[in-house]
């Protein structure tokens, strides 16, 4: 392959390893390690009266049992509140092992270490915990009524009240020709990576150092957290994320209790210890997302232009707030999407419940915001009798209005300013791709055969590439191999491929010569993490900047060797040569040799690099002042603010008149993530995201009973779409380069999932002629909606709607 690889559909280089079972995941490591298991609360809310471990001590092979009282100093302190915010007035986090009170089913109460996992589980079952049950708070409505409190010192169960506003929304709505008010509901769901969480730690007593493997999205942050809790210097803690079988946000939390406890016990016992999560643990002790109620009041004119929008959002953040209020911040800002709204106000009330914590899940607050806005656009169109696409177009920010300041504050604390985009063109492409303009004829033809079909549309903007920074290190060795490393982790997104493409393009080397390492603090110690569609923007640009440093040095050294001006040189296929004259050339591997003057000739390359072979003037040192030996460079990318991707999705669905089952007949996506590094990887991200979105729209919910028990904590009961439920996805791209970074790129990791619930809701509503206000929408819920609409005309969006 040549060196023109940026923008090409290069096949993912990691797939051969991952798809043939040669990946190296956490549970592939530490086969001789002791095993940890946890006793977890069966109650949603209870006081711990007593913990009796005496029976567990009889289990042969038991090594240790720990409760909160055994945890020393900072190890036993509450886990950190990772992202404080002034609006989060009552932030609360749990202890690594519960102290006095448990606040959700699955909260860890005791830790067992034994010779193997079987024995650890046996011992855990023998630990008797006496609880005094307390009234549970389950569901947003119950939390808001606050008849009981999740935390005694949090009035009204309110953790945070956040207001985002631009203009006087109430006045604008009151003065508008048309006003609508309604309530929307979107589900609580969860990411379900094939590999759950896991931690494996080993302590080197002689060196006083700790090595930890974790299936994390933030290895450097886990290292910092462990070092702080265990009182170790950062330099004495190594954290490595091996192949990670999916993250989707749930593995960005750090530290999880297990990420503190397993390394602490490994050090205490001076033994290797490993814990790998089982599926039920993941359901009840990891994290969920999505659950919100949204009260909307909107005022608009006869063209459908929104003059004022006021949204009150009740957000369920579960029992604790370790990740702050990032999700409602994102919802309240990304809700505006690609639209120019006259005046806007969003008030988020974030509530504690005795259910599992809520932290970012792919989309991270955006699906809720887009659901709200796109349902609002459909409501306006239905009210005015206008085409739904035309109403959206009437509200679009135009291409000549960028950068566009929405007048709000985004999750990174920076102004919500869109960098670039072309929303009318996105919509035009999506209409064309789905056949929007000819759909009524298609509907009529289907109806003549007794079929009930509908079309839906959704447009969105996604803040990506959030800071504060990422870094990259690049080294060219004397064999011409390029070693790229970044602290960012990878969970299968294709980082090895796209980072290699960037390095190959910047350096002018074959992509086969580029080797990428991610998520290993031994190779790169400073990073933030993989989340929020930021990897390509952040680490991609950092790697490009590092490559440019290395390229500059390589051209300088090659210029000395070729007696040419570096400005006249270029690099092609790993060879530096005079532009237009490849006869005057020197390979990069030789440049790497020349960059490192040596005293000892231990091989041919070293022999060529001895201080005598370099041939610098005897009046100058072998390594010039300010220079360094070797052909390597490091740089960081820190953006002034986020980039904003955008897209338009459209779908045609068919609803069974008898069973109310929904089938997606066609699904179309037009996406703009700036310059495309690899169209194939972007499309893969879109396909995966849409599949996840289909699950959220039609199948997935976390079903709690009134006592706080999760009733569907297994793959037998938690429905996820199979390949048979995921439609063929037609895609098209638009490229509006970001002016904010050297590569002109934006993120693409979450785009596929963001508008899916809104699009499916729009299409089902169009097919049924019934108002859809809540997602997911199961067949029995749709059937119930039909029955309600038979008695309540206000639930119908057109008079002729068939409600039987």
PDB file of C-alpha atoms in Angstrom, residues 109-327:
ATOM      1  CA  UNK A 109     -21.094  -5.252  51.076  1.00  0.00           C
ATOM      2  CA  UNK A 110     -18.188  -7.674  51.538  1.00  0.00           C
ATOM      3  CA  UNK A 111     -15.250  -8.939  49.494  1.00  0.00           C
ATOM      4  CA  UNK A 112     -14.002 -12.508  49.534  1.00  0.00           C
ATOM      5  CA  UNK A 113     -10.620 -13.719  48.276  1.00  0.00           C
ATOM      6  CA  UNK A 114     -10.079 -17.424  47.735  1.00  0.00           C
ATOM      7  CA  UNK A 115      -8.020 -19.925  45.798  1.00  0.00           C
ATOM      8  CA  UNK A 116     -10.437 -19.845  42.905  1.00  0.00           C
ATOM      9  CA  UNK A 117     -13.718 -18.230  41.935  1.00  0.00           C
ATOM     10  CA  UNK A 118     -15.806 -21.264  42.871  1.00  0.00           C
ATOM     11  CA  UNK A 119     -14.483 -21.241  46.423  1.00  0.00           C
ATOM     12  CA  UNK A 120     -14.836 -17.477  46.635  1.00  0.00           C
ATOM     13  CA  UNK A 121     -18.493 -17.747  45.629  1.00  0.00           C
ATOM     14  CA  UNK A 122     -19.039 -20.584  48.130  1.00  0.00           C
ATOM     15  CA  UNK A 123     -17.583 -18.479  50.921  1.00  0.00           C
ATOM     16  CA  UNK A 124     -19.582 -15.424  49.874  1.00  0.00           C
ATOM     17  CA  UNK A 125     -22.801 -17.431  50.133  1.00  0.00           C
ATOM     18  CA  UNK A 126     -21.989 -18.277  53.766  1.00  0.00           C
ATOM     19  CA  UNK A 127     -21.628 -14.675  54.867  1.00  0.00           C
ATOM     20  CA  UNK A 128     -24.746 -13.655  56.783  1.00  0.00           C
ATOM     21  CA  UNK A 129     -25.739 -10.013  56.560  1.00  0.00           C
ATOM     22  CA  UNK A 130     -28.576  -8.814  58.769  1.00  0.00           C
ATOM     23  CA  UNK A 131     -30.468  -5.900  57.220  1.00  0.00           C
ATOM     24  CA  UNK A 132     -33.136  -3.536  58.512  1.00  0.00           C
ATOM     25  CA  UNK A 133     -35.164  -2.721  55.381  1.00  0.00           C
ATOM     26  CA  UNK A 134     -35.874   0.951  54.710  1.00  0.00           C
ATOM     27  CA  UNK A 135     -38.552   2.395  52.367  1.00  0.00           C
ATOM     28  CA  UNK A 136     -37.239   2.262  48.801  1.00  0.00           C
ATOM     29  CA  UNK A 137     -37.584   5.136  46.354  1.00  0.00           C
ATOM     30  CA  UNK A 138     -38.162   3.677  42.888  1.00  0.00           C
ATOM     31  CA  UNK A 139     -39.042   5.666  39.789  1.00  0.00           C
ATOM     32  CA  UNK A 140     -38.904   9.349  38.936  1.00  0.00           C
ATOM     33  CA  UNK A 141     -42.428  10.090  40.155  1.00  0.00           C
ATOM     34  CA  UNK A 142     -41.790   8.511  43.540  1.00  0.00           C
ATOM     35  CA  UNK A 143     -38.501  10.363  43.885  1.00  0.00           C
ATOM     36  CA  UNK A 144     -40.159  13.682  43.057  1.00  0.00           C
ATOM     37  CA  UNK A 145     -42.912  13.158  45.621  1.00  0.00           C
ATOM     38  CA  UNK A 146     -40.150  12.599  48.193  1.00  0.00           C
ATOM     39  CA  UNK A 147     -42.311  10.773  50.713  1.00  0.00           C
ATOM     40  CA  UNK A 148     -39.104   8.905  51.545  1.00  0.00           C
ATOM     41  CA  UNK A 149     -35.489   9.927  51.063  1.00  0.00           C
ATOM     42  CA  UNK A 150     -32.636   8.000  49.463  1.00  0.00           C
ATOM     43  CA  UNK A 151     -30.130  10.016  51.487  1.00  0.00           C
ATOM     44  CA  UNK A 152     -31.321  11.432  54.788  1.00  0.00           C
ATOM     45  CA  UNK A 153     -29.392  14.638  54.197  1.00  0.00           C
ATOM     46  CA  UNK A 154     -30.674  15.310  50.661  1.00  0.00           C
ATOM     47  CA  UNK A 155     -34.002  17.210  50.814  1.00  0.00           C
ATOM     48  CA  UNK A 156     -36.580  16.179  48.258  1.00  0.00           C
ATOM     49  CA  UNK A 157     -34.169  13.599  46.775  1.00  0.00           C
ATOM     50  CA  UNK A 158     -32.870  16.461  44.605  1.00  0.00           C
ATOM     51  CA  UNK A 159     -29.178  16.167  43.830  1.00  0.00           C
ATOM     52  CA  UNK A 160     -29.015  19.002  41.345  1.00  0.00           C
ATOM     53  CA  UNK A 161     -31.093  21.704  39.680  1.00  0.00           C
ATOM     54  CA  UNK A 162     -29.524  22.916  36.469  1.00  0.00           C
ATOM     55  CA  UNK A 163     -30.901  25.750  34.336  1.00  0.00           C
ATOM     56  CA  UNK A 164     -29.718  26.526  30.815  1.00  0.00           C
ATOM     57  CA  UNK A 165     -31.389  29.452  29.097  1.00  0.00           C
ATOM     58  CA  UNK A 166     -30.977  31.944  26.298  1.00  0.00           C
ATOM     59  CA  UNK A 167     -33.582  34.702  26.139  1.00  0.00           C
ATOM     60  CA  UNK A 168     -36.984  34.903  27.817  1.00  0.00           C
ATOM     61  CA  UNK A 169     -38.609  31.638  26.771  1.00  0.00           C
ATOM     62  CA  UNK A 170     -41.790  32.104  28.808  1.00  0.00           C
ATOM     63  CA  UNK A 171     -42.494  35.507  27.269  1.00  0.00           C
ATOM     64  CA  UNK A 172     -41.712  34.277  23.752  1.00  0.00           C
ATOM     65  CA  UNK A 173     -44.076  31.341  24.153  1.00  0.00           C
ATOM     66  CA  UNK A 174     -46.865  33.504  25.582  1.00  0.00           C
ATOM     67  CA  UNK A 175     -46.576  35.848  22.594  1.00  0.00           C
ATOM     68  CA  UNK A 176     -46.427  33.078  19.975  1.00  0.00           C
ATOM     69  CA  UNK A 177     -49.359  32.455  17.570  1.00  0.00           C
ATOM     70  CA  UNK A 178     -49.384  28.756  18.439  1.00  0.00           C
ATOM     71  CA  UNK A 179     -48.563  26.985  21.720  1.00  0.00           C
ATOM     72  CA  UNK A 180     -48.344  23.287  22.553  1.00  0.00           C
ATOM     73  CA  UNK A 181     -47.737  21.555  25.894  1.00  0.00           C
ATOM     74  CA  UNK A 182     -47.048  17.864  26.407  1.00  0.00           C
ATOM     75  CA  UNK A 183     -45.043  15.295  28.413  1.00  0.00           C
ATOM     76  CA  UNK A 184     -42.525  12.811  26.996  1.00  0.00           C
ATOM     77  CA  UNK A 185     -40.915   9.785  28.580  1.00  0.00           C
ATOM     78  CA  UNK A 186     -37.815   7.864  27.610  1.00  0.00           C
ATOM     79  CA  UNK A 187     -36.608   4.619  29.071  1.00  0.00           C
ATOM     80  CA  UNK A 188     -33.927   3.633  31.554  1.00  0.00           C
ATOM     81  CA  UNK A 189     -31.613   1.273  29.727  1.00  0.00           C
ATOM     82  CA  UNK A 190     -28.019   0.101  29.862  1.00  0.00           C
ATOM     83  CA  UNK A 191     -25.049  -0.775  27.735  1.00  0.00           C
ATOM     84  CA  UNK A 192     -24.273  -4.457  27.746  1.00  0.00           C
ATOM     85  CA  UNK A 193     -20.708  -5.005  26.522  1.00  0.00           C
ATOM     86  CA  UNK A 194     -19.939  -8.638  25.762  1.00  0.00           C
ATOM     87  CA  UNK A 195     -17.053  -8.427  28.211  1.00  0.00           C
ATOM     88  CA  UNK A 196     -18.076  -7.183  31.630  1.00  0.00           C
ATOM     89  CA  UNK A 197     -15.824  -5.287  33.958  1.00  0.00           C
ATOM     90  CA  UNK A 198     -12.701  -6.912  35.385  1.00  0.00           C
ATOM     91  CA  UNK A 199      -9.562  -6.169  37.381  1.00  0.00           C
ATOM     92  CA  UNK A 200      -6.352  -8.142  37.778  1.00  0.00           C
ATOM     93  CA  UNK A 201      -3.587  -6.852  40.059  1.00  0.00           C
ATOM     94  CA  UNK A 202      -0.157  -7.991  41.123  1.00  0.00           C
ATOM     95  CA  UNK A 203       2.151  -6.383  43.645  1.00  0.00           C
ATOM     96  CA  UNK A 204       5.953  -6.384  43.414  1.00  0.00           C
ATOM     97  CA  UNK A 205       7.038  -6.124  47.051  1.00  0.00           C
ATOM     98  CA  UNK A 206      10.727  -5.804  46.184  1.00  0.00           C
ATOM     99  CA  UNK A 207      10.153  -2.898  43.853  1.00  0.00           C
ATOM    100  CA  UNK A 208       7.186  -1.467  45.749  1.00  0.00           C
ATOM    101  CA  UNK A 209       5.209  -1.284  42.513  1.00  0.00           C
ATOM    102  CA  UNK A 210       1.785  -2.381  41.395  1.00  0.00           C
ATOM    103  CA  UNK A 211       0.669  -3.574  37.993  1.00  0.00           C
ATOM    104  CA  UNK A 212      -3.072  -3.517  37.311  1.00  0.00           C
ATOM    105  CA  UNK A 213      -4.953  -4.742  34.274  1.00  0.00           C
ATOM    106  CA  UNK A 214      -8.456  -3.351  33.948  1.00  0.00           C
ATOM    107  CA  UNK A 215     -11.153  -3.533  31.291  1.00  0.00           C
ATOM    108  CA  UNK A 216     -11.434   0.215  31.470  1.00  0.00           C
ATOM    109  CA  UNK A 217     -11.988   3.134  29.126  1.00  0.00           C
ATOM    110  CA  UNK A 218      -9.572   5.310  31.123  1.00  0.00           C
ATOM    111  CA  UNK A 219      -6.364   3.526  32.123  1.00  0.00           C
ATOM    112  CA  UNK A 220      -4.411   6.645  33.122  1.00  0.00           C
ATOM    113  CA  UNK A 221      -7.262   7.863  35.311  1.00  0.00           C
ATOM    114  CA  UNK A 222      -7.566   4.451  36.959  1.00  0.00           C
ATOM    115  CA  UNK A 223      -3.850   4.624  37.675  1.00  0.00           C
ATOM    116  CA  UNK A 224      -4.208   8.053  39.295  1.00  0.00           C
ATOM    117  CA  UNK A 225      -7.171   6.887  41.374  1.00  0.00           C
ATOM    118  CA  UNK A 226      -5.414   3.739  42.582  1.00  0.00           C
ATOM    119  CA  UNK A 227      -2.234   5.624  43.410  1.00  0.00           C
ATOM    120  CA  UNK A 228      -4.176   8.194  45.416  1.00  0.00           C
ATOM    121  CA  UNK A 229      -6.171   5.586  47.347  1.00  0.00           C
ATOM    122  CA  UNK A 230      -3.201   3.338  48.100  1.00  0.00           C
ATOM    123  CA  UNK A 231      -0.764   6.172  48.825  1.00  0.00           C
ATOM    124  CA  UNK A 232       1.600   5.204  46.020  1.00  0.00           C
ATOM    125  CA  UNK A 233       3.447   7.493  43.605  1.00  0.00           C
ATOM    126  CA  UNK A 234       1.959   7.426  40.106  1.00  0.00           C
ATOM    127  CA  UNK A 235       5.260   6.077  38.865  1.00  0.00           C
ATOM    128  CA  UNK A 236       4.832   2.959  40.988  1.00  0.00           C
ATOM    129  CA  UNK A 237       1.473   2.053  39.474  1.00  0.00           C
ATOM    130  CA  UNK A 238       1.062   0.684  35.976  1.00  0.00           C
ATOM    131  CA  UNK A 239      -2.409   0.261  34.505  1.00  0.00           C
ATOM    132  CA  UNK A 240      -2.947  -1.576  31.263  1.00  0.00           C
ATOM    133  CA  UNK A 241      -6.174  -1.948  29.340  1.00  0.00           C
ATOM    134  CA  UNK A 242      -5.786  -5.120  27.282  1.00  0.00           C
ATOM    135  CA  UNK A 243      -8.288  -5.885  24.548  1.00  0.00           C
ATOM    136  CA  UNK A 244     -11.566  -4.619  25.959  1.00  0.00           C
ATOM    137  CA  UNK A 245     -14.760  -6.267  24.802  1.00  0.00           C
ATOM    138  CA  UNK A 246     -16.867  -3.161  24.473  1.00  0.00           C
ATOM    139  CA  UNK A 247     -17.270  -0.152  26.707  1.00  0.00           C
ATOM    140  CA  UNK A 248     -20.144   2.036  25.487  1.00  0.00           C
ATOM    141  CA  UNK A 249     -19.612   4.354  28.447  1.00  0.00           C
ATOM    142  CA  UNK A 250     -20.090   2.024  31.384  1.00  0.00           C
ATOM    143  CA  UNK A 251     -16.320   1.512  31.739  1.00  0.00           C
ATOM    144  CA  UNK A 252     -15.509   5.220  31.880  1.00  0.00           C
ATOM    145  CA  UNK A 253     -16.390   5.350  35.578  1.00  0.00           C
ATOM    146  CA  UNK A 254     -13.225   5.267  37.641  1.00  0.00           C
ATOM    147  CA  UNK A 255     -12.476   3.937  39.994  1.00  0.00           C
ATOM    148  CA  UNK A 256     -15.134   1.315  40.334  1.00  0.00           C
ATOM    149  CA  UNK A 257     -15.081  -0.143  43.868  1.00  0.00           C
ATOM    150  CA  UNK A 258     -13.405  -3.269  42.511  1.00  0.00           C
ATOM    151  CA  UNK A 259     -10.625  -1.185  40.934  1.00  0.00           C
ATOM    152  CA  UNK A 260      -9.671  -0.019  44.435  1.00  0.00           C
ATOM    153  CA  UNK A 261     -10.294  -3.211  46.377  1.00  0.00           C
ATOM    154  CA  UNK A 262      -8.563  -5.769  44.157  1.00  0.00           C
ATOM    155  CA  UNK A 263      -5.237  -3.852  43.936  1.00  0.00           C
ATOM    156  CA  UNK A 264      -5.406  -3.036  47.648  1.00  0.00           C
ATOM    157  CA  UNK A 265      -5.878  -6.697  48.577  1.00  0.00           C
ATOM    158  CA  UNK A 266      -3.164  -7.803  46.138  1.00  0.00           C
ATOM    159  CA  UNK A 267      -0.743  -5.509  47.897  1.00  0.00           C
ATOM    160  CA  UNK A 268      -1.913  -6.489  51.373  1.00  0.00           C
ATOM    161  CA  UNK A 269      -1.680 -10.217  50.673  1.00  0.00           C
ATOM    162  CA  UNK A 270       1.289  -9.931  48.303  1.00  0.00           C
ATOM    163  CA  UNK A 271      -0.585 -12.210  45.931  1.00  0.00           C
ATOM    164  CA  UNK A 272      -2.000 -11.857  42.463  1.00  0.00           C
ATOM    165  CA  UNK A 273      -5.780 -11.318  42.588  1.00  0.00           C
ATOM    166  CA  UNK A 274      -8.339 -11.179  39.816  1.00  0.00           C
ATOM    167  CA  UNK A 275     -12.022 -10.375  39.647  1.00  0.00           C
ATOM    168  CA  UNK A 276     -14.147 -10.722  36.558  1.00  0.00           C
ATOM    169  CA  UNK A 277     -17.736  -9.643  36.556  1.00  0.00           C
ATOM    170  CA  UNK A 278     -20.523 -12.084  35.748  1.00  0.00           C
ATOM    171  CA  UNK A 279     -23.572 -11.010  33.770  1.00  0.00           C
ATOM    172  CA  UNK A 280     -25.929 -10.611  36.712  1.00  0.00           C
ATOM    173  CA  UNK A 281     -23.327  -8.466  38.480  1.00  0.00           C
ATOM    174  CA  UNK A 282     -23.204  -6.259  35.432  1.00  0.00           C
ATOM    175  CA  UNK A 283     -26.959  -5.787  35.464  1.00  0.00           C
ATOM    176  CA  UNK A 284     -27.147  -4.863  39.169  1.00  0.00           C
ATOM    177  CA  UNK A 285     -23.786  -3.311  40.006  1.00  0.00           C
ATOM    178  CA  UNK A 286     -22.447  -1.541  36.913  1.00  0.00           C
ATOM    179  CA  UNK A 287     -24.483   1.424  35.605  1.00  0.00           C
ATOM    180  CA  UNK A 288     -27.583   2.360  33.615  1.00  0.00           C
ATOM    181  CA  UNK A 289     -28.712   5.444  31.670  1.00  0.00           C
ATOM    182  CA  UNK A 290     -31.450   7.252  29.722  1.00  0.00           C
ATOM    183  CA  UNK A 291     -34.432   7.538  32.154  1.00  0.00           C
ATOM    184  CA  UNK A 292     -36.084  10.966  31.922  1.00  0.00           C
ATOM    185  CA  UNK A 293     -39.495  12.643  31.984  1.00  0.00           C
ATOM    186  CA  UNK A 294     -39.710  15.806  29.879  1.00  0.00           C
ATOM    187  CA  UNK A 295     -42.426  18.469  30.148  1.00  0.00           C
ATOM    188  CA  UNK A 296     -42.393  20.562  26.997  1.00  0.00           C
ATOM    189  CA  UNK A 297     -43.973  23.950  26.291  1.00  0.00           C
ATOM    190  CA  UNK A 298     -43.313  25.403  22.855  1.00  0.00           C
ATOM    191  CA  UNK A 299     -44.503  28.483  20.989  1.00  0.00           C
ATOM    192  CA  UNK A 300     -44.216  28.824  17.195  1.00  0.00           C
ATOM    193  CA  UNK A 301     -45.449  30.751  14.182  1.00  0.00           C
ATOM    194  CA  UNK A 302     -47.480  29.640  11.168  1.00  0.00           C
ATOM    195  CA  UNK A 303     -44.381  28.416   9.319  1.00  0.00           C
ATOM    196  CA  UNK A 304     -43.431  26.195  12.236  1.00  0.00           C
ATOM    197  CA  UNK A 305     -40.537  28.376  13.368  1.00  0.00           C
ATOM    198  CA  UNK A 306     -39.938  27.908  17.087  1.00  0.00           C
ATOM    199  CA  UNK A 307     -40.169  31.245  18.881  1.00  0.00           C
ATOM    200  CA  UNK A 308     -39.813  29.895  22.391  1.00  0.00           C
ATOM    201  CA  UNK A 309     -39.113  26.514  23.975  1.00  0.00           C
ATOM    202  CA  UNK A 310     -39.301  25.671  27.667  1.00  0.00           C
ATOM    203  CA  UNK A 311     -38.461  22.140  28.847  1.00  0.00           C
ATOM    204  CA  UNK A 312     -38.493  20.816  32.392  1.00  0.00           C
ATOM    205  CA  UNK A 313     -36.563  17.559  32.666  1.00  0.00           C
ATOM    206  CA  UNK A 314     -36.801  15.137  35.563  1.00  0.00           C
ATOM    207  CA  UNK A 315     -33.657  13.035  35.434  1.00  0.00           C
ATOM    208  CA  UNK A 316     -33.195   9.766  37.330  1.00  0.00           C
ATOM    209  CA  UNK A 317     -29.540   9.475  38.350  1.00  0.00           C
ATOM    210  CA  UNK A 318     -29.926   6.485  40.661  1.00  0.00           C
ATOM    211  CA  UNK A 319     -28.468   6.054  44.125  1.00  0.00           C
ATOM    212  CA  UNK A 320     -25.214   8.023  43.709  1.00  0.00           C
ATOM    213  CA  UNK A 321     -23.638  10.627  41.435  1.00  0.00           C
ATOM    214  CA  UNK A 322     -20.007   9.524  40.885  1.00  0.00           C
ATOM    215  CA  UNK A 323     -19.969  10.948  37.364  1.00  0.00           C
ATOM    216  CA  UNK A 324     -21.711  14.187  38.300  1.00  0.00           C
ATOM    217  CA  UNK A 325     -24.463  15.571  36.091  1.00  0.00           C
ATOM    218  CA  UNK A 326     -22.809  15.280  32.700  1.00  0.00           C
ATOM    219  CA  UNK A 327     -25.804  13.448  31.218  1.00  0.00           C
TER     220      UNK A 327
END
